[in-house]
Amino acid sequence: MDREERKTINQGQEDEMEIYGYNLSRWKLAIVSVGVICTGGFLLLLLYWIPEWRVKATCIRAAVKDCEVVLLRTTDEFRTWFCAKIRLLSLETQPLSSPKCVANKVSNGHAVHLTENPAEENRHGMSKYSQIQSQQIRYFTHHSVQYFWDDTIHNFDFLKGLDEGVSCTSIYEKHSAGLTKGMHAYRKLLYGVNEITVKVPSVFKLLIKEVLNPFYIFQLFSVILWSIDEYYYYALAIVIMSIVSIVSSLYSIRKQYVMLHDMVAAHSTVRVSVCRVNAEIEEIFSTDLVPGDVMIIPLNGTVMPCDAVLINGTCIVNESMLTGESVPVTKTNLPNPSVDLKGTGDELYSPETHKRHTLFCGTTVIQTRFYTGELVKAIVVRTGFSTSKGQLVRSILYPKPTDFKLYRDAYLFLLCLVAVAGIGFIYTIINSILNEVEVGVIIIESLDIVTITVPPALPAAMTAGIVYAQRRLKKIGIFCISPQRINICGQLNLVCFDKTGTLTEDGLDLWGIQRVENKRFLLPEENVCREVLVKSQFVACMATCHSLTKIEGVLSGDPLDLKMFEAIGWILEEATEEETALHNRIMPTVVRPPKQLLPESTPAGNQEMELFELTAIYEIGIVRQFPFSSALQRMSVVARVLGDKKMDAYMKGAPEVIASLCKPETVPVDFEKVLEDYTKQGFRVIALAHRKLESKLTWHKVQNISRDAIENNMDFMGLIIMQNKLKQETPAVLEDLHKANIRTVMVTGDNMLTAVSVARDCGMILPQDKVIIAEALPPKDGKVAKINWHYADSLTHSSAIESEAIPIKLVHDSLEDLQVTRYHFAMNGKSFSVILEHFQDLVPKLMLHGTVFARMAPDQKTQLVEALQNVDYFVGMCGDGANDCGALKRAHGGISLSELEASVASPFTSKTPSISCVPNLIREGRAALITSFCVFKFMALYSIIQYFSVTLLYSILSNLGDFQFLFIDLAIILVVVFTMSLNPAWKDLVAQRPPSGLISGALLFSVLSQIIICIGFQSLGFFWVKQQPWYEEWHPHSDVCNTTRSPYWNSSHLYNETELDTHNIQNFENTTVFFISSFQYLIVAIAFSKGKPFRQPCYKNYFFVVSMIVLYVFILFIMLHPIASVDQVLQIVCVPYQWRVTMLIIVLVNAFVSIMVENFFLDMVLWKVVFNRDKQGEYRFTTTQPPQESVDRLGKCCLSWALGCRKKIPKAKYMYLAQELLVDPEWPPKPQTTTEAKTLVKENGSCQIITIT
């Protein structure tokens, strides 16, 4: 049954889940009800916390098809459980005017995505379920998405719009007419309201949810217990702390909800015009839109309320909400394959593939361009939470759990404390029974030990360091929307950088042009703005082939296009509607040169007249634009010079791509050499091409032609050379990262050789390092996929390279020899895709030394980050936010250099567009991580010290007093915890990295050694006081201090006669244990408050130093010079002065031993010899390999032994790989060799190396 009824929804997607069906069981409910009553409601809480138990305890398994409740489990590493109730949607709410109105294969609980033909849908739907009378659909809602039962696949599935399985042809043929009112009503019933609702929960709801947190329930239990035991003050203090914590938590949670709600609701409801089937235009609210509606985009623009595909006209859109990039983007209508010359009608529409034709929800349409008499129309493809904005909001509302070793270890640590508490619990019961204590007292005292062992202030203490780090980051202009990631940033050992705008200046400067005439390159020209060139096709291409637009009179668009257009000094005019009529309705945009550039004087008068006329009329209209596509690496336009019969096609883009689309005879023979010369110098090179179009191509045909029909058989015109300067701070920042053993990788959309050149200039690749280019070719004409290996310096001079010159890695006894073998891999996006698909076994090896990834599409950047994470790197990503969104989200620490403060695409956003934020973020991350360790270790010691104090006192049927607990927990612990977290980050990044988890050799040794020391000295004081000659069992009339004769006499003994000590608090053992333990808390706080190399030294943390001095002085004072009132409140008894001095000596020896063990033995000896290797060895190792992982295992063998015997496998995959590659004679591949994929075992990704001679 189990195996049979386990189904999977969202298969192959990020939110893939297993689904199980259950029906409510009355007898199980009855048993649970009894259990809830018997446990005083605790069972109910347990079932509330664990949905899996709740469903299994109250329901029985059933078929998913007929169940009442579904249990969902994610298939990722977290295996999170959710449950949802099945609901019924009735389709009988209103009779449909015609059977053809059924717009979906949805009936009686069955739904799939919209098909292309409404009539066909109706036929399927009605014939399939004609026998069933009731029209009810079974569905459930999970994370704001509705899943409907679909009988065709026998599973639940979410309702898809026109974004899947719909061809471009059908968008025009079957969906462009609009919907009838009946069809619209039917779809609205299924798709629901088109809005992204972020409900702000009421304060009461949030309060209940927060209070039912297991931690607060534990606190409530503790408070009740302490109140029964008359520890009123301490209970009150904890209640106040909890209330403050709950209120601050509620405030921040509600504030986040309100912010998100405001962000989403700003333009949630607008009035829109839609076209109906009979060409009627109806005005409706945007919340009533459904997929298939044809929406009219208003002339003055709007904020898009849904995702829609343009079928008519052009729009200028600001997509900063989605991408973080404020440059306006031009969106054109989707090509209509039915009128396309090549007829590629089978292509399926996809919002990602066709994003240049898709208007995304939440983006702002600034203005529209339309043709006379025609409206700008778009078909709604997705609504509500299915839209791109909806998915973004869902990812914020329901974030994926952050998997970090620290948090997993924290739970393990708490479990250990619970186990310790269990031992104390059993010990207390046995001890009390043996001493014949009352049952009520036994219960209270045994439960009390549990509340002591698990510290109630732990969560607040743990978050303090992160909160302080977040505040410090904000001061240096780094904003964070995911505070938990600050700790993870402390572990980063590899950072990927985008090139343009990140490592280099955002703006490109035009260095010059190099035109081609008669198949030969002319000399480079610096000035383009010249009379000679004004009517050349080269300048015409520069004037028209761009996506610039005027917004409120100001030219705006892509920075590269702007620089290019400004260089020629032309004027761009967006014609009015009346003017377009003059141009046969074809030219919304016109470009023309300034009058002074056109020749004004020639010898003949009549020629002057002609030229004057020319001056007045020489202008070019842009008829059709094919926007720049990063996948195609080019853009093109169709333009027409006013008065010409034939139109012109102009194209610009990546030189390699443009050359491949040109007639071979027009491309100069030395094209590759010239291009290589420029790219090696770090120039950004753009190629231009042109061709005259056939006269038969009319305006209507051009509007529907595919870009493939235009972009071929072109004439190569030459190159534009742009200079992209390195940012001033780039080399210094990269050097800091390299010194800290943090690898740097460049991921760019630019040319390969330009990227390699920039990598060398900025120090990412050192001058002596070799660069191996992996050129992968996909399978073709029956041949298998293969990789050709070249050297970057020798692409055109391959014969000059001798194979002996290649640094081949050999097995070295000494790691020092490996200094000479540094090499880097470089590849472009196409090669990367081929390698991912056909050479899976090579991917990890290439990730180990891959430094330059050029011509990478946005999704390939994300795949690269995943590939690096797969070999256990902690990956940071730094980009400008435009095409890096996916990678920024996927990386462990993504930092966007976008100016938008509230960029939702990235966990971190830097206000200043400089990569200097990266080392700052890593430093703060390391400081926050070390602070978390310090606090956790301190809280563990605090609970163990107090636990042991109480256990010792329980053995003589005593305990700590109410005010003693209060003094320790409030005056010492809280003050220490919140001040020890204030240490700022260390000013430099060091090569050493902090451990990633609590369960590591060094940290465990640190905690255990301090526990043993503290227990030892506490026991010493406890048992030694009993050996003193003056010792007696304390009673109110004890006078061991000889108070009548003592110079230190005070009146503290006077109250003893009148007050009864029912709990046996006052005795010599209690006083001794209280003083020694109070000092121990302060001693371990100092021992654990480490500074270098990750935080500033603790003496620079002034709040911590002052609070420490005040506490030390106060405790020392009341110990050596008793004050009656203080002794009375703290229930301390008078002990002889010599014993006070003895306690001081015990404390001093304890302090000396603790600090020596922690700061000398652990840091100087053990850390270097066992845990982390000596720094020099580590450095030598990492000169040829990625950064050394901080070693977490006790007794880790020295490095040479690990390399020699290789019995211990390093934890990180990349380290293990590095060790393997050291002894691999076939790696790195020799130049001029080819690696081929094996045909038979393709799925394994196996390959063989064939050397080409």
PDB file of C-alpha atoms in Angstrom, residues 2 197 1031 1073:
ATOM      1  CA  ASP A   2       2.739   2.447   1.036  1.00  0.00           C
ATOM      2  CA  THR A 197      -1.816  38.230  -1.647  1.00  0.00           C
ATOM      3  CA  TYR A1031      33.667  23.394  59.802  1.00  0.00           C
ATOM      4  CA  VAL A1073      30.145  26.863  45.619  1.00  0.00           C
TER       5      VAL A1073
END
